[in-house]
PDB file of C-alpha atoms in Angstrom:
ATOM      1  CA  UNK A 855      30.946 -37.285   0.790  1.00 65.00           C
ATOM      2  CA  UNK A 856      29.677 -34.496   3.032  1.00 84.00           C
ATOM      3  CA  UNK A 857      26.740 -32.592   1.595  1.00 93.00           C
ATOM      4  CA  UNK A 858      27.984 -29.179   2.714  1.00 95.00           C
ATOM      5  CA  UNK A 859      31.182 -27.273   3.435  1.00 94.00           C
ATOM      6  CA  UNK A 860      31.413 -24.972   6.453  1.00 94.00           C
ATOM      7  CA  UNK A 861      34.826 -23.480   7.180  1.00 93.00           C
ATOM      8  CA  UNK A 862      34.262 -20.953   9.977  1.00 96.00           C
ATOM      9  CA  UNK A 863      32.174 -20.709  13.127  1.00 94.00           C
ATOM     10  CA  UNK A 864      31.186 -17.219  11.906  1.00 95.00           C
ATOM     11  CA  UNK A 865      29.588 -18.548   8.713  1.00 97.00           C
ATOM     12  CA  UNK A 866      25.838 -18.134   8.333  1.00 97.00           C
ATOM     13  CA  UNK A 867      25.823 -19.838   4.918  1.00 98.00           C
ATOM     14  CA  UNK A 868      27.460 -23.051   3.723  1.00 97.00           C
ATOM     15  CA  UNK A 869      28.475 -24.326   0.303  1.00 97.00           C
ATOM     16  CA  UNK A 870      26.437 -27.274  -0.970  1.00 97.00           C
ATOM     17  CA  UNK A 871      28.847 -29.881  -2.342  1.00 96.00           C
ATOM     18  CA  UNK A 872      26.007 -31.660  -4.107  1.00 97.00           C
ATOM     19  CA  UNK A 873      22.557 -30.583  -5.213  1.00 97.00           C
ATOM     20  CA  UNK A 874      20.145 -30.499  -2.274  1.00 97.00           C
ATOM     21  CA  UNK A 875      16.435 -31.117  -2.574  1.00 98.00           C
ATOM     22  CA  UNK A 876      13.634 -29.514  -0.620  1.00 98.00           C
ATOM     23  CA  UNK A 877      13.019 -31.660   2.452  1.00 98.00           C
ATOM     24  CA  UNK A 878      16.555 -33.075   2.697  1.00 97.00           C
ATOM     25  CA  UNK A 879      18.011 -33.085   6.209  1.00 96.00           C
ATOM     26  CA  UNK A 880      21.580 -31.871   6.587  1.00 93.00           C
ATOM     27  CA  UNK A 881      23.590 -32.084   9.818  1.00 91.00           C
ATOM     28  CA  UNK A 882      26.495 -29.834  10.745  1.00 88.00           C
ATOM     29  CA  UNK A 883      27.908 -29.039  14.186  1.00 88.00           C
ATOM     30  CA  UNK A 884      25.298 -31.357  15.695  1.00 91.00           C
ATOM     31  CA  UNK A 885      22.404 -29.300  14.302  1.00 93.00           C
ATOM     32  CA  UNK A 886      19.955 -30.739  11.779  1.00 95.00           C
ATOM     33  CA  UNK A 887      18.727 -28.391   9.047  1.00 95.00           C
ATOM     34  CA  UNK A 888      15.781 -29.069   6.765  1.00 97.00           C
ATOM     35  CA  UNK A 889      16.412 -27.814   3.239  1.00 98.00           C
ATOM     36  CA  UNK A 890      13.490 -25.494   2.399  1.00 98.00           C
ATOM     37  CA  UNK A 891      13.987 -25.288  -1.378  1.00 97.00           C
ATOM     38  CA  UNK A 892      16.035 -27.008  -4.061  1.00 98.00           C
ATOM     39  CA  UNK A 893      19.642 -25.771  -4.068  1.00 98.00           C
ATOM     40  CA  UNK A 894      22.042 -26.437  -6.968  1.00 97.00           C
ATOM     41  CA  UNK A 895      25.470 -27.983  -6.411  1.00 97.00           C
ATOM     42  CA  UNK A 896      28.117 -25.481  -5.257  1.00 97.00           C
ATOM     43  CA  UNK A 897      25.534 -22.858  -4.313  1.00 97.00           C
ATOM     44  CA  UNK A 898      24.830 -21.621  -0.788  1.00 97.00           C
ATOM     45  CA  UNK A 899      22.334 -22.531   1.941  1.00 98.00           C
ATOM     46  CA  UNK A 900      21.676 -20.414   5.019  1.00 98.00           C
ATOM     47  CA  UNK A 901      22.349 -22.158   8.329  1.00 97.00           C
ATOM     48  CA  UNK A 902      21.211 -19.228  10.458  1.00 97.00           C
ATOM     49  CA  UNK A 903      18.365 -16.778  10.044  1.00 98.00           C
ATOM     50  CA  UNK A 904      19.718 -13.648   8.353  1.00 98.00           C
ATOM     51  CA  UNK A 905      17.657 -10.464   8.486  1.00 98.00           C
ATOM     52  CA  UNK A 906      17.441  -8.024   5.589  1.00 97.00           C
ATOM     53  CA  UNK A 907      20.506  -5.744   5.632  1.00 96.00           C
ATOM     54  CA  UNK A 908      22.603  -8.088   7.762  1.00 97.00           C
ATOM     55  CA  UNK A 909      25.980  -9.373   6.538  1.00 97.00           C
ATOM     56  CA  UNK A 910      26.284 -12.795   4.940  1.00 97.00           C
ATOM     57  CA  UNK A 911      29.369 -14.734   6.060  1.00 97.00           C
ATOM     58  CA  UNK A 912      31.092 -17.468   4.034  1.00 96.00           C
ATOM     59  CA  UNK A 913      34.618 -18.739   4.747  1.00 92.00           C
ATOM     60  CA  UNK A 914      34.591 -16.424   7.784  1.00 94.00           C
ATOM     61  CA  UNK A 915      34.345 -13.344   5.529  1.00 93.00           C
ATOM     62  CA  UNK A 916      31.510 -10.990   4.670  1.00 95.00           C
ATOM     63  CA  UNK A 917      30.484 -11.759   1.093  1.00 94.00           C
ATOM     64  CA  UNK A 918      27.430  -9.528   0.908  1.00 95.00           C
ATOM     65  CA  UNK A 919      24.299  -8.183   2.556  1.00 97.00           C
ATOM     66  CA  UNK A 920      20.907  -9.851   2.685  1.00 97.00           C
ATOM     67  CA  UNK A 921      18.434  -7.997   0.462  1.00 97.00           C
ATOM     68  CA  UNK A 922      15.550  -9.710   2.263  1.00 97.00           C
ATOM     69  CA  UNK A 923      15.137 -12.052   5.214  1.00 98.00           C
ATOM     70  CA  UNK A 924      16.779 -15.438   4.637  1.00 98.00           C
ATOM     71  CA  UNK A 925      15.818 -18.306   6.935  1.00 98.00           C
ATOM     72  CA  UNK A 926      17.993 -21.271   7.869  1.00 97.00           C
ATOM     73  CA  UNK A 927      17.553 -23.924   5.179  1.00 97.00           C
ATOM     74  CA  UNK A 928      16.861 -21.404   2.412  1.00 98.00           C
ATOM     75  CA  UNK A 929      18.784 -21.046  -0.836  1.00 97.00           C
ATOM     76  CA  UNK A 930      21.142 -18.060  -0.521  1.00 97.00           C
ATOM     77  CA  UNK A 931      22.180 -16.520  -3.842  1.00 95.00           C
ATOM     78  CA  UNK A 932      21.921 -13.343  -5.947  1.00 93.00           C
ATOM     79  CA  UNK A 933      18.124 -13.232  -5.512  1.00 93.00           C
ATOM     80  CA  UNK A 934      18.526 -12.480  -1.793  1.00 95.00           C
ATOM     81  CA  UNK A 935      22.165 -11.353  -1.364  1.00 96.00           C
ATOM     82  CA  UNK A 936      23.861  -8.265  -2.748  1.00 95.00           C
ATOM     83  CA  UNK A 937      27.612  -8.633  -3.060  1.00 91.00           C
ATOM     84  CA  UNK A 938      29.836  -6.152  -1.251  1.00 85.00           C
ATOM     85  CA  UNK A 939      33.001  -7.510  -2.854  1.00 74.00           C
ATOM     86  CA  UNK A 940      34.486  -5.756  -5.837  1.00 68.00           C
ATOM     87  CA  UNK A 941      31.702  -3.181  -5.852  1.00 58.00           C
ATOM     88  CA  UNK A 942      33.517  -0.024  -6.864  1.00 60.00           C
ATOM     89  CA  UNK A 943      30.170   1.754  -7.194  1.00 60.00           C
ATOM     90  CA  UNK A 944      29.409   1.040  -3.523  1.00 57.00           C
ATOM     91  CA  UNK A 945      32.817   2.363  -2.499  1.00 50.00           C
ATOM     92  CA  UNK A 946      32.291   5.564  -4.495  1.00 50.00           C
ATOM     93  CA  UNK A 947      28.851   6.080  -2.919  1.00 49.00           C
ATOM     94  CA  UNK A 948      30.329   5.606   0.569  1.00 46.00           C
ATOM     95  CA  UNK A 949      32.990   8.240  -0.116  1.00 43.00           C
ATOM     96  CA  UNK A 950      30.449  10.923  -1.113  1.00 44.00           C
TER      97      UNK A 950
END
């Protein structure tokens, strides 16, 4: 089984189909990534460097904004991504 799922060329994160351990090497699109920290099954790993404030893409869609720099191989989750989906409070702030 593949270790990760990438569905769009725009994606800067992938879904881990199994738990990944720090130091694992994962290959996608001919590029080898070294996993920089343990990542639980079905969570996300960055495959591109994402700067703080930049959009995070999964399945070709923006799923949130990086709240700090995320490097390729890092665990990408709620500790470094703020969701932009279903955030009525963000919509209300934008309308003010």
